[in-house]
Coordinates of N, CA and C in Angstrom, one line a residue:
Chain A
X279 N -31.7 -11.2 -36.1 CA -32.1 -12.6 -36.2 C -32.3 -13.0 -37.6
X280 N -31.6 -13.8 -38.4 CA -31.7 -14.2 -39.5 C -32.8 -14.9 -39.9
X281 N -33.8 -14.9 -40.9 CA -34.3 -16.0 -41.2 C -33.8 -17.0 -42.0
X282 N -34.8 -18.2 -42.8 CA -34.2 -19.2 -43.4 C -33.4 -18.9 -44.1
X283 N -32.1 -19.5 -43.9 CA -30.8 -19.1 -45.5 C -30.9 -20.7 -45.8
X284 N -30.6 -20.6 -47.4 CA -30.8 -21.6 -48.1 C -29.3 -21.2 -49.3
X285 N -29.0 -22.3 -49.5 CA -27.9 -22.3 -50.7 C -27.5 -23.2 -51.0
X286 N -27.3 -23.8 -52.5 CA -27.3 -22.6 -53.6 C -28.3 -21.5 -53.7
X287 N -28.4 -19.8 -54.2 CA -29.4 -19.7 -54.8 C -29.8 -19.8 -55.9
X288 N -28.8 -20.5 -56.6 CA -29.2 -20.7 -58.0 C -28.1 -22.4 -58.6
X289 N -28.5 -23.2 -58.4 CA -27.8 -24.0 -59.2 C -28.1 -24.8 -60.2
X290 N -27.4 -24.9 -61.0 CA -27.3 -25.7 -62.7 C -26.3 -27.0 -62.8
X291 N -27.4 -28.3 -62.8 CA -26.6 -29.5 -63.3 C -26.8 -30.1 -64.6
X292 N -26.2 -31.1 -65.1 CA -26.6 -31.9 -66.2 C -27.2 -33.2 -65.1
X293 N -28.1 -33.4 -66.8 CA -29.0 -34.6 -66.5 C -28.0 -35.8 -65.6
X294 N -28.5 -36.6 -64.5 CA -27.4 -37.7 -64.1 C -26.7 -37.6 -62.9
X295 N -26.3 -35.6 -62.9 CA -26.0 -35.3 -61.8 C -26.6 -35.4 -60.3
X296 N -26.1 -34.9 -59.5 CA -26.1 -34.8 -58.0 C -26.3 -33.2 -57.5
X297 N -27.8 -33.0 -57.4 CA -27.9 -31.8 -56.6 C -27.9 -32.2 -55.1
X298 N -27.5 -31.1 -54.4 CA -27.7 -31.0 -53.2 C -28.0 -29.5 -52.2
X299 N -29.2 -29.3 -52.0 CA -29.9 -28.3 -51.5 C -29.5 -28.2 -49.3
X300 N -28.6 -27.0 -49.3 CA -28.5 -26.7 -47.8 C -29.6 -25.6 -47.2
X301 N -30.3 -26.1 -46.2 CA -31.4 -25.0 -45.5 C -31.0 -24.6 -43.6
X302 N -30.7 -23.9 -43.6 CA -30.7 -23.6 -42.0 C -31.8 -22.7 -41.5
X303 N -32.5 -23.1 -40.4 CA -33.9 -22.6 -40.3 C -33.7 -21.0 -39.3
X304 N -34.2 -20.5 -38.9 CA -35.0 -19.5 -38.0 C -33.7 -19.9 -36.9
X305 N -33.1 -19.2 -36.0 CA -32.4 -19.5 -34.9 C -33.8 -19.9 -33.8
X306 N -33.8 -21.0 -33.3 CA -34.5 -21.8 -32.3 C -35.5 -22.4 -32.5
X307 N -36.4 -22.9 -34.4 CA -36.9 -23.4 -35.1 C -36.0 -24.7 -34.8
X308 N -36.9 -25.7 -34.5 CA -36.6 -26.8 -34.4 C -37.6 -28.0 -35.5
X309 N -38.3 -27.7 -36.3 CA -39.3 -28.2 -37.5 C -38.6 -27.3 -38.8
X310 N -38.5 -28.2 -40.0 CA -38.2 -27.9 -41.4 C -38.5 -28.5 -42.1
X311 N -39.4 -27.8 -43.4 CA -39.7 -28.2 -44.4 C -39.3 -28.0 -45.8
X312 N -39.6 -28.6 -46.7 CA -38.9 -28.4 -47.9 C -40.1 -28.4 -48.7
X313 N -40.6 -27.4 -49.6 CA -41.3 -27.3 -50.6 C -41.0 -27.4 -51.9
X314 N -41.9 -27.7 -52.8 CA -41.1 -27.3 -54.4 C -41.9 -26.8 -55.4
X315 N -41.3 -25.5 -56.0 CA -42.5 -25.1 -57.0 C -42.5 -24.9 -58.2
X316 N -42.5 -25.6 -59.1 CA -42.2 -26.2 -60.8 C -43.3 -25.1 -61.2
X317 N -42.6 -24.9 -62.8 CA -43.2 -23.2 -63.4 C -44.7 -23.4 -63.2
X318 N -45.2 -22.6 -63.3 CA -46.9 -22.3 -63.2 C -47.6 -22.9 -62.3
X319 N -46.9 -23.9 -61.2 CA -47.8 -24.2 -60.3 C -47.7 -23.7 -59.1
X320 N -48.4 -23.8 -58.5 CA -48.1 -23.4 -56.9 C -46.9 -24.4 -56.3
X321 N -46.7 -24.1 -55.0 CA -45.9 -24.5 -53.4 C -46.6 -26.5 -53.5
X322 N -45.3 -27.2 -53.6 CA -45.9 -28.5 -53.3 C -44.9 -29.1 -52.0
X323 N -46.0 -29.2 -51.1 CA -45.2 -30.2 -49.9 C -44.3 -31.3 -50.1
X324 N -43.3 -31.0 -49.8 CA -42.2 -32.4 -50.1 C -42.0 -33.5 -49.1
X325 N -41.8 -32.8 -47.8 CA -40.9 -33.5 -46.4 C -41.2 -32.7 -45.0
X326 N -40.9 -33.0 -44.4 CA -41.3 -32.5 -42.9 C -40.0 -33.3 -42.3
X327 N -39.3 -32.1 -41.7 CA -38.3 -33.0 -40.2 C -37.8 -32.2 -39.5
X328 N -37.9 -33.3 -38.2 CA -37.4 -32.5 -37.1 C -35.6 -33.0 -37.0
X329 N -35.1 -32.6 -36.0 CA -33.9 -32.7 -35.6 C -33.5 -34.5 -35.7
X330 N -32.6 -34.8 -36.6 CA -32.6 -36.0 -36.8 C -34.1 -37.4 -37.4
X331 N -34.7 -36.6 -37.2 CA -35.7 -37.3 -37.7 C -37.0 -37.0 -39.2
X332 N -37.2 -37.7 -39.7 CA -38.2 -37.5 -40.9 C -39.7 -37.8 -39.9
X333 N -40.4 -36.7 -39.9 CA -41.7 -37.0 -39.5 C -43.1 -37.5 -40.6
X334 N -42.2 -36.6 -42.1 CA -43.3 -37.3 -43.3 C -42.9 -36.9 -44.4
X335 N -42.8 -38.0 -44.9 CA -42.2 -37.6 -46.6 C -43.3 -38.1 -47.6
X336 N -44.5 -37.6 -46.9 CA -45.5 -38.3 -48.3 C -45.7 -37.0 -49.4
X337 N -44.8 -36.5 -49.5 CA -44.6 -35.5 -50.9 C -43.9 -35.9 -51.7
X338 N -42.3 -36.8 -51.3 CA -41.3 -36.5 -51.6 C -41.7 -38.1 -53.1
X339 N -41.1 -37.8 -54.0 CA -41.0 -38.6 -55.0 C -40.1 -39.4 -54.4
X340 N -40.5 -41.0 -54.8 CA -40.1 -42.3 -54.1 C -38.8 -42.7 -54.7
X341 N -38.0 -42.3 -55.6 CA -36.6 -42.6 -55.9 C -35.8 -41.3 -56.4
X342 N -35.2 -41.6 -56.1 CA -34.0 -40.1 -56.5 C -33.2 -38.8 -55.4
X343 N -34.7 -38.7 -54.5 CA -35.0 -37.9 -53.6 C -34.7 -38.3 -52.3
X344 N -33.9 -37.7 -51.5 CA -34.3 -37.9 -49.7 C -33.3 -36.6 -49.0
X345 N -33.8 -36.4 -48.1 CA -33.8 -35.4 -47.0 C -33.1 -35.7 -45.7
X346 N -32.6 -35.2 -45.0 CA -32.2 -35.4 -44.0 C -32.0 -33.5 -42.8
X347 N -31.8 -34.0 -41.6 CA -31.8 -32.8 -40.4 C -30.8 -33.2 -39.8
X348 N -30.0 -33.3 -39.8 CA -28.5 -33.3 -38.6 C -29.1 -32.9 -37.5
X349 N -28.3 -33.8 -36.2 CA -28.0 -32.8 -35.1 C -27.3 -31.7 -35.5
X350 N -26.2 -31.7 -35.9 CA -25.6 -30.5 -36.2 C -25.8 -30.1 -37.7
X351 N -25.8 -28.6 -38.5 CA -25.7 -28.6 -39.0 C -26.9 -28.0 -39.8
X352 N -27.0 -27.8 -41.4 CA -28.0 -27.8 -41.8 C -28.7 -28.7 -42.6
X353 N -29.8 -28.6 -42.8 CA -30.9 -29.8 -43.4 C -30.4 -29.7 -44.6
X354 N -30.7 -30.8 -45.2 CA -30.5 -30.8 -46.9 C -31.0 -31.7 -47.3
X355 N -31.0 -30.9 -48.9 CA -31.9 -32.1 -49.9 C -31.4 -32.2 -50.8
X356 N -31.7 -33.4 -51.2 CA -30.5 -34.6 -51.7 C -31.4 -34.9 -53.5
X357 N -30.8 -34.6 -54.3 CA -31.3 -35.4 -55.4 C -30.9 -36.1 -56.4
X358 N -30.5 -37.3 -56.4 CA -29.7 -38.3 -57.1 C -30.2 -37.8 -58.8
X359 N -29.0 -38.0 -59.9 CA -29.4 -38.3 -60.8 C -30.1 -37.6 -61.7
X360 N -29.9 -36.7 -61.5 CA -31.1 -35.5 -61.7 C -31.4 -35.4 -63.7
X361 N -33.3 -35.1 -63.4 CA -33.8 -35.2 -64.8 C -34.1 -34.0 -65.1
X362 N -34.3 -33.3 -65.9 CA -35.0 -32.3 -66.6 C -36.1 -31.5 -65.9
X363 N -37.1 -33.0 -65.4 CA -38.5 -32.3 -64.7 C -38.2 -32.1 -63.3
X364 N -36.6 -32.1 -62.8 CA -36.6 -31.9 -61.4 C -36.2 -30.0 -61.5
X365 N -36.3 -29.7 -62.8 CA -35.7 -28.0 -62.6 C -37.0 -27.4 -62.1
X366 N -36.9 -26.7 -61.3 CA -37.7 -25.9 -60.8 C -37.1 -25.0 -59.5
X367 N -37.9 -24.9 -58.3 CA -37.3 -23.5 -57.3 C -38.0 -24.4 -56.1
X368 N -36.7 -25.1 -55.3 CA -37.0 -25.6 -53.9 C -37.2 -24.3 -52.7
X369 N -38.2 -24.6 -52.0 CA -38.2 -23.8 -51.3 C -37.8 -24.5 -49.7
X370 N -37.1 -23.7 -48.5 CA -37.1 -24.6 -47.2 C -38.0 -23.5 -46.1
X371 N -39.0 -24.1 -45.0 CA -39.3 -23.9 -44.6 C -39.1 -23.9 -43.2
X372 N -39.4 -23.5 -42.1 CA -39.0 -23.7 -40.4 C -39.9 -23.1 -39.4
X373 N -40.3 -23.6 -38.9 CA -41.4 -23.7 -37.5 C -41.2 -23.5 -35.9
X374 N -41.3 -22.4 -34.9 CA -41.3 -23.0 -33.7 C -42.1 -24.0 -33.5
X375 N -41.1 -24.8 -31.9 CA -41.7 -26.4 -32.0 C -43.7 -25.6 -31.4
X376 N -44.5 -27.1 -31.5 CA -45.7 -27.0 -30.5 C -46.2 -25.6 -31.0
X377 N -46.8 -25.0 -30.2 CA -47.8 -23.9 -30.6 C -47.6 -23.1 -31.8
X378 N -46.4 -23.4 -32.4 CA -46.2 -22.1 -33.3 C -46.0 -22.7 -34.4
X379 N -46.3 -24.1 -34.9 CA -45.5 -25.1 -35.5 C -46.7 -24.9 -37.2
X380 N -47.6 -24.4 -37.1 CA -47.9 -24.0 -38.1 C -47.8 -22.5 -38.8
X381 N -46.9 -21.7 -38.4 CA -47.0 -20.5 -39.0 C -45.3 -20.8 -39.7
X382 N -45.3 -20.7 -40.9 CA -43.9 -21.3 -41.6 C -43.0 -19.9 -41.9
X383 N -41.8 -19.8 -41.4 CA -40.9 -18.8 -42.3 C -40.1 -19.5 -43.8
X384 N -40.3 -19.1 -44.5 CA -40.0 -20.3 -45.8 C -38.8 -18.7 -46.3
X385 N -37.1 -19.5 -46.4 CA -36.2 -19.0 -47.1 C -36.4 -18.3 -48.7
X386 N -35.7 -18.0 -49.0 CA -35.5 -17.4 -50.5 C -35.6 -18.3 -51.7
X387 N -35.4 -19.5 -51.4 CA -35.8 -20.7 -52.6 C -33.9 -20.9 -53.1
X388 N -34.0 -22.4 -54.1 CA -32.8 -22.8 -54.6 C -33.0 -22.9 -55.6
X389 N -32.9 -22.4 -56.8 CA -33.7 -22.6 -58.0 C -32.6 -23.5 -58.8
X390 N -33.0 -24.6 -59.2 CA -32.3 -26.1 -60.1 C -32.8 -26.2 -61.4
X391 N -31.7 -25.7 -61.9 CA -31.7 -25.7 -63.5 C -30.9 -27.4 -64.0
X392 N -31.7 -28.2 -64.8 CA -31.1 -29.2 -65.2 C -30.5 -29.0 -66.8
X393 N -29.8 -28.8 -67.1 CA -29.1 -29.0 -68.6 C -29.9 -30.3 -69.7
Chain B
X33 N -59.5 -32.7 -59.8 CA -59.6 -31.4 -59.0 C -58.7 -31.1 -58.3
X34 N -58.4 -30.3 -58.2 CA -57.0 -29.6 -57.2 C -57.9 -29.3 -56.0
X35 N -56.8 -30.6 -54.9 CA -57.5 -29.7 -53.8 C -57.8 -28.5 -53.3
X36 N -57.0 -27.3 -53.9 CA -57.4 -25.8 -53.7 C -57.2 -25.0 -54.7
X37 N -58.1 -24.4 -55.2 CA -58.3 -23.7 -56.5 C -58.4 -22.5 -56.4
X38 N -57.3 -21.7 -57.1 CA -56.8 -20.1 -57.1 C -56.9 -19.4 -58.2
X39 N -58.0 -18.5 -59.0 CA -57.4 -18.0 -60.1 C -56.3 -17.2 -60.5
X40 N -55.3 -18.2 -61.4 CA -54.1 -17.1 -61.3 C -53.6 -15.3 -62.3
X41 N -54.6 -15.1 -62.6 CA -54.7 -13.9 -63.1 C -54.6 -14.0 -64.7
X42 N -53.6 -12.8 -65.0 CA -53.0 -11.8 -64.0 C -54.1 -10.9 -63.9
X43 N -53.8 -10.3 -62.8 CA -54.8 -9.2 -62.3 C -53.8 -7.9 -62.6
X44 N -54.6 -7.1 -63.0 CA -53.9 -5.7 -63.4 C -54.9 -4.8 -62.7
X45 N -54.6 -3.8 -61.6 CA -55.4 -2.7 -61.2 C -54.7 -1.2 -61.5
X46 N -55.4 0.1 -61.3 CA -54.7 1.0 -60.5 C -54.6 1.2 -59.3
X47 N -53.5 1.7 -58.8 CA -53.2 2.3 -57.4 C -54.2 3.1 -56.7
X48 N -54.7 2.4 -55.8 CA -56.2 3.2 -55.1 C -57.3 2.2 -54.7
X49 N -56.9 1.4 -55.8 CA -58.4 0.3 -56.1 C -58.1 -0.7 -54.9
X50 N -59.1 -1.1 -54.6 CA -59.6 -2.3 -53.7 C -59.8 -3.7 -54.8
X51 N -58.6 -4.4 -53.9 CA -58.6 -5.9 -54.9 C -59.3 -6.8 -54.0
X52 N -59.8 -7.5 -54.5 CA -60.4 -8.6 -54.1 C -59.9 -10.4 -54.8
X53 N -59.2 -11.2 -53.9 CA -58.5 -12.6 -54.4 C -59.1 -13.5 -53.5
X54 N -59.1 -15.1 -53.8 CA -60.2 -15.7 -53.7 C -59.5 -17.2 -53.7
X55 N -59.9 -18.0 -53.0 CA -59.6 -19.8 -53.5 C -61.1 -20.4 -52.7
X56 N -60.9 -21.5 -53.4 CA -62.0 -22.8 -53.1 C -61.2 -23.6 -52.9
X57 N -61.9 -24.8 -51.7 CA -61.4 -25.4 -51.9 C -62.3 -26.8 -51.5
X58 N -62.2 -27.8 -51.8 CA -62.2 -29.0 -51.6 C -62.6 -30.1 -50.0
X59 N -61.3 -29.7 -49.6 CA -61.2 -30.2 -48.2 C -62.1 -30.2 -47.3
X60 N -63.0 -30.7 -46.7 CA -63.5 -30.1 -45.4 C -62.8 -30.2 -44.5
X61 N -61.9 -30.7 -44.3 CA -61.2 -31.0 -42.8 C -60.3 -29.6 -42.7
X62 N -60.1 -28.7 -43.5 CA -59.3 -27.5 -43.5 C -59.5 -26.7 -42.7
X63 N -58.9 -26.6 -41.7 CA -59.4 -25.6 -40.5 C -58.3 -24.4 -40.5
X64 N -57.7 -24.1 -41.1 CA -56.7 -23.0 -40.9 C -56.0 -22.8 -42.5
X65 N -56.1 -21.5 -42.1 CA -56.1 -20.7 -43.9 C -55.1 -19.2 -44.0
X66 N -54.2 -19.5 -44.6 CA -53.3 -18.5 -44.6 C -53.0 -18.2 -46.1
X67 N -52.6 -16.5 -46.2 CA -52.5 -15.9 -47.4 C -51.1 -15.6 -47.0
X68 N -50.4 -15.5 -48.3 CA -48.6 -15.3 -48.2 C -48.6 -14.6 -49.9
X69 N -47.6 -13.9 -49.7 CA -47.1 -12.7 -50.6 C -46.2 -13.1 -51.1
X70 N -45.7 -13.1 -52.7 CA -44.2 -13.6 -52.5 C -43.8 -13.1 -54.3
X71 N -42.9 -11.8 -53.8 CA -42.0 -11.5 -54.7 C -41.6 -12.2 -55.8
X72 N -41.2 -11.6 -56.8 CA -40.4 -12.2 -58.1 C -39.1 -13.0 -57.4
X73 N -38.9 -13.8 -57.5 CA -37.6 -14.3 -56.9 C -37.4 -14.7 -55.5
X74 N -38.6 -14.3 -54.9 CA -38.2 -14.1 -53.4 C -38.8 -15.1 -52.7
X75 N -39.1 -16.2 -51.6 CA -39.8 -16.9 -51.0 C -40.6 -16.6 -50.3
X76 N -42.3 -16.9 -50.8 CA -43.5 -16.6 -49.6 C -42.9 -15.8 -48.1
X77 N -44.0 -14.8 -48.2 CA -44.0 -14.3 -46.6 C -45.3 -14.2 -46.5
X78 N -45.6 -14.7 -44.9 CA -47.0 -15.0 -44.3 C -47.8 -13.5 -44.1
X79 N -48.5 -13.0 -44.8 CA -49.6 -11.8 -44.9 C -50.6 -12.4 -43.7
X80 N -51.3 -13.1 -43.4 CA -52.8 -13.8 -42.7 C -53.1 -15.1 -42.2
X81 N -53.1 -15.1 -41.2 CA -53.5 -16.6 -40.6 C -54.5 -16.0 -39.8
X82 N -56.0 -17.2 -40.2 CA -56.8 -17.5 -39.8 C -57.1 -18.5 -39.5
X83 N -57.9 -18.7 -38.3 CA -58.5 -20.2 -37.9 C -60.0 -20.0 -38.2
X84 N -60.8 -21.3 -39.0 CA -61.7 -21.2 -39.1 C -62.8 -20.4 -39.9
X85 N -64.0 -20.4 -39.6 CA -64.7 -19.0 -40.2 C -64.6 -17.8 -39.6
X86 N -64.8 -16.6 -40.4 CA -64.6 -15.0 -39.9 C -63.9 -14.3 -40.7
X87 N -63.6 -13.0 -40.1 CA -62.8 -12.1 -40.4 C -61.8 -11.9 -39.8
X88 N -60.6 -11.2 -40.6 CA -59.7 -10.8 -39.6 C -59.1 -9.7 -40.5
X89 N -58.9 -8.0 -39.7 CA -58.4 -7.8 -40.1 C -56.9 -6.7 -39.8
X90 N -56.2 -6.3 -40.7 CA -54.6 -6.5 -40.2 C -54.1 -5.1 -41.3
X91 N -54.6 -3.7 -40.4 CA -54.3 -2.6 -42.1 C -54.8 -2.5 -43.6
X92 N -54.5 -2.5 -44.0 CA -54.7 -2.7 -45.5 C -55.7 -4.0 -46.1
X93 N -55.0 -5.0 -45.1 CA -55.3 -6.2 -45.5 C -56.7 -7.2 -44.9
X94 N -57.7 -7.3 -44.9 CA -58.6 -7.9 -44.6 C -58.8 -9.6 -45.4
X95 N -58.9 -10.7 -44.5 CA -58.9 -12.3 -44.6 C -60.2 -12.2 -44.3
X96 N -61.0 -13.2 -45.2 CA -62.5 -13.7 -44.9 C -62.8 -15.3 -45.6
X97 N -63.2 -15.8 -44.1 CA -63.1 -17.5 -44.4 C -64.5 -17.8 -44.0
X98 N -65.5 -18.4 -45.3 CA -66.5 -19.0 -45.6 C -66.7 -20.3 -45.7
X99 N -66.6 -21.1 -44.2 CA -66.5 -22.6 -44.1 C -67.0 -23.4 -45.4
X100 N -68.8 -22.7 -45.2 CA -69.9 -23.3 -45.1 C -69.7 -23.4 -47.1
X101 N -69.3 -22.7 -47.2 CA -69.2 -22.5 -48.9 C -67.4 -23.0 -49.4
X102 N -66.6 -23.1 -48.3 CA -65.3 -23.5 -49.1 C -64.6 -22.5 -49.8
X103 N -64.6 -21.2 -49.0 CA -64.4 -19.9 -49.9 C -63.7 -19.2 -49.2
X104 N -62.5 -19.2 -49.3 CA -61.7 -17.8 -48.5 C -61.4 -16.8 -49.4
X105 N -61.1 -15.7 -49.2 CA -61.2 -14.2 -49.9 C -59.5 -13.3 -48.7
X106 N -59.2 -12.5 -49.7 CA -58.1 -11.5 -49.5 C -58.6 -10.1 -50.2
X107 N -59.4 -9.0 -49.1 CA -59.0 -7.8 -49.6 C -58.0 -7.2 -49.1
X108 N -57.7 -6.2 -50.5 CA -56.2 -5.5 -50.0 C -57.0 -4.2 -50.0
X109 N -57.1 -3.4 -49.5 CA -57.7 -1.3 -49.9 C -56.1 -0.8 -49.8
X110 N -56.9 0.3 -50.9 CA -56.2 1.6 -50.9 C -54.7 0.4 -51.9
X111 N -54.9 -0.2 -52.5 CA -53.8 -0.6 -53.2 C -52.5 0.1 -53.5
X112 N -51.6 -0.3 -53.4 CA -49.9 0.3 -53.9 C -49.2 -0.3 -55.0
X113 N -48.5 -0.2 -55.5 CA -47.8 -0.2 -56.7 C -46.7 -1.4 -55.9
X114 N -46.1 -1.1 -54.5 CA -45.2 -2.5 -53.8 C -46.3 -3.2 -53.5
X115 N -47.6 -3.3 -53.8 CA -48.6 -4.6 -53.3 C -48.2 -5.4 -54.7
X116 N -48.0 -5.0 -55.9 CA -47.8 -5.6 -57.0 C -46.6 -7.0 -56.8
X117 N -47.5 -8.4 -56.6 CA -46.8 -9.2 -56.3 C -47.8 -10.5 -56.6
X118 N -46.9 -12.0 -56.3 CA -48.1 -13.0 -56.5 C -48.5 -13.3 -55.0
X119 N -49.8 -13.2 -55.2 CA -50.6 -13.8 -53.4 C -51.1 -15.6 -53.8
X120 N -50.5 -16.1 -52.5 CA -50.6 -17.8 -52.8 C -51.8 -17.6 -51.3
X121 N -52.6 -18.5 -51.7 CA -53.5 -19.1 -50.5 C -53.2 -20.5 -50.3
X122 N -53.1 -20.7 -49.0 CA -52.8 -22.0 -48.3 C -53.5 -22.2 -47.1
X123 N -53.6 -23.4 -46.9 CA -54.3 -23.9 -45.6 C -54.3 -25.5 -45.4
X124 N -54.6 -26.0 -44.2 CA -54.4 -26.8 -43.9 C -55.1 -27.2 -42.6
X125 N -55.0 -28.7 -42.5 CA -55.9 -29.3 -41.3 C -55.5 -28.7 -40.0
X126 N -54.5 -28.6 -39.9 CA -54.0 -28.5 -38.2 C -53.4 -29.9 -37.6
X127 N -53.1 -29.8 -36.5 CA -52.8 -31.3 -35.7 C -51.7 -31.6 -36.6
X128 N -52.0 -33.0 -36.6 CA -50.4 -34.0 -37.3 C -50.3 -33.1 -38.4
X129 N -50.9 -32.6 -39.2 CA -50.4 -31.8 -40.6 C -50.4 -30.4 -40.2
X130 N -49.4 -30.2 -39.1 CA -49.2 -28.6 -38.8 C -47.8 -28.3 -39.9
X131 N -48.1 -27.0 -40.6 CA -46.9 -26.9 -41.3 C -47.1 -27.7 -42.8
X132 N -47.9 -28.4 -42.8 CA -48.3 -29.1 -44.3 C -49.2 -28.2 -44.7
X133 N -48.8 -27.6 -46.0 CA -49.4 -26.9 -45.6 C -50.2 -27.3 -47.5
X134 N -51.5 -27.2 -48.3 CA -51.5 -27.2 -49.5 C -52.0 -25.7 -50.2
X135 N -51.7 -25.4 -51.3 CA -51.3 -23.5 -51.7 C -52.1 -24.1 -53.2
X136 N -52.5 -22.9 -53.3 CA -53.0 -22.5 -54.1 C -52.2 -22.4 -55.5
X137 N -52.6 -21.9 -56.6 CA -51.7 -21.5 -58.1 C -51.1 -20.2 -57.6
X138 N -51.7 -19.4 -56.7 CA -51.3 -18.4 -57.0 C -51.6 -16.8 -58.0
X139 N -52.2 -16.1 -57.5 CA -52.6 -14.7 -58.2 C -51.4 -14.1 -58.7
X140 N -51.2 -13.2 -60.2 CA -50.1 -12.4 -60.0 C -51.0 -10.7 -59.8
X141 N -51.2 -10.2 -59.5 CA -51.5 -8.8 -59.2 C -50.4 -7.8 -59.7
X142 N -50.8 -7.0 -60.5 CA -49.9 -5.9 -60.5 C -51.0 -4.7 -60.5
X143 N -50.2 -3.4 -59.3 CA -50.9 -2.2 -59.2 C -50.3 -1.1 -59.8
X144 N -50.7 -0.6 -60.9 CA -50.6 0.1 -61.6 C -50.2 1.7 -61.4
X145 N -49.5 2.6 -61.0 CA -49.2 4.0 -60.8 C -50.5 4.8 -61.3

């Protein structure tokens, strides 16, 4: 049983560019999250979503940034334009639904290096 | 103030020694409190989930959550040289914020041969 795979594990854009972060969760994890952890700080909440839907994005910085969950497929995160202060190490997280929906398996991280 | 406050070290022991790691926090509404381990490079893995006040404990590793004070604690015994890693504390309300989770800075620990 695989847990979260995430990829890139390592990518490098210039300022302007277009990252784009792919997460596939836990096989039968139906909840995913995306975290982000910029040097010296801890794990910051970004997004929450279930299968086609955003349940909460009050992490997510209001321009540049958004998320999405396919029915099919894997989740991703999207980041237009990219500045300098977006380098850091995304992390993706994934939840059984209901009772289990707080214990997180969180992938290996994407770490985004901006030029 | 940071909702949850972690000192981030570094902690340097030897191998044997009983660590002791620690956050405060802020919140009252925080009813569930988890400690996660996480490698150079590697993404958080869940060490402890607790609900509430108490103890729990799990081998090596013992969790202690002090509502009334805002104080959860991680001892490790009998320390190893693979415990050398950063310990993040997190916790969160529960209910609509299952999975939201807010973390700490972060301890770096290293156990010394």
């Amino acid at each position: 049983n695989a847990g979260v795979m995430q990829n890139p594990r390592h990518l490098v854009r210039r300022r302007g560019q277009e990252a784009r972060l792919r997460c596939s969760p836990v096989k039968g994890h139906s909840h995913v999250y995306w975290y982000r952890q910029l040097p010296e700080e801890g794990l910051k909440f970004m997004v929450y979503l279930q299968k086609e839907n955003i349940i909460d994005e009050s992490g997510m910085p209001k321009e540049r940034f958004s998320a999405e969950f396919p029915k099919e497929g894997p989740s991703i995160l999207r980041i237009q334009q990219v500045v300098r202060g977006d380098s850091a190490a995304y992390f993706c997280a994934s939840s059984p639904p209901v009772a289990g929906a707080n214990v997180l398996t969180f992938g290996a991280g994407s770490r985004l290096t901006v030029l | 103030q940071k909702e949850v406050e972690q000192d981030p070290g570094p902690l340097s022991v030897p191998e044997g020694a009983i660590v002791s790691l620690n956050c405060t926090y802020s919140n009252s509404a925080f009813q569930y409190f988890m400690w996660y381990r996480q490698y150079s490079r590697k993404g958080p893995e869940l060490l402890m989930y607790t609900y509430s006040s108490g103890n729990k404990e799990d081998g090596r590793f013992t969790a202690q959550v002090d509502k009334s004070s805002k104080y959860i604690s991680l001892f490790i015994r009998d320390s190893q040289p693979s415990d050398s890693a950063t310990y993040l504390c997190a916790m969160n309300a529960g209910g609509t914020s299952y999975g939201k989770l807010t973390f700490g800075q972060g301890t770096i620990l290293t156990v010394h041969p």
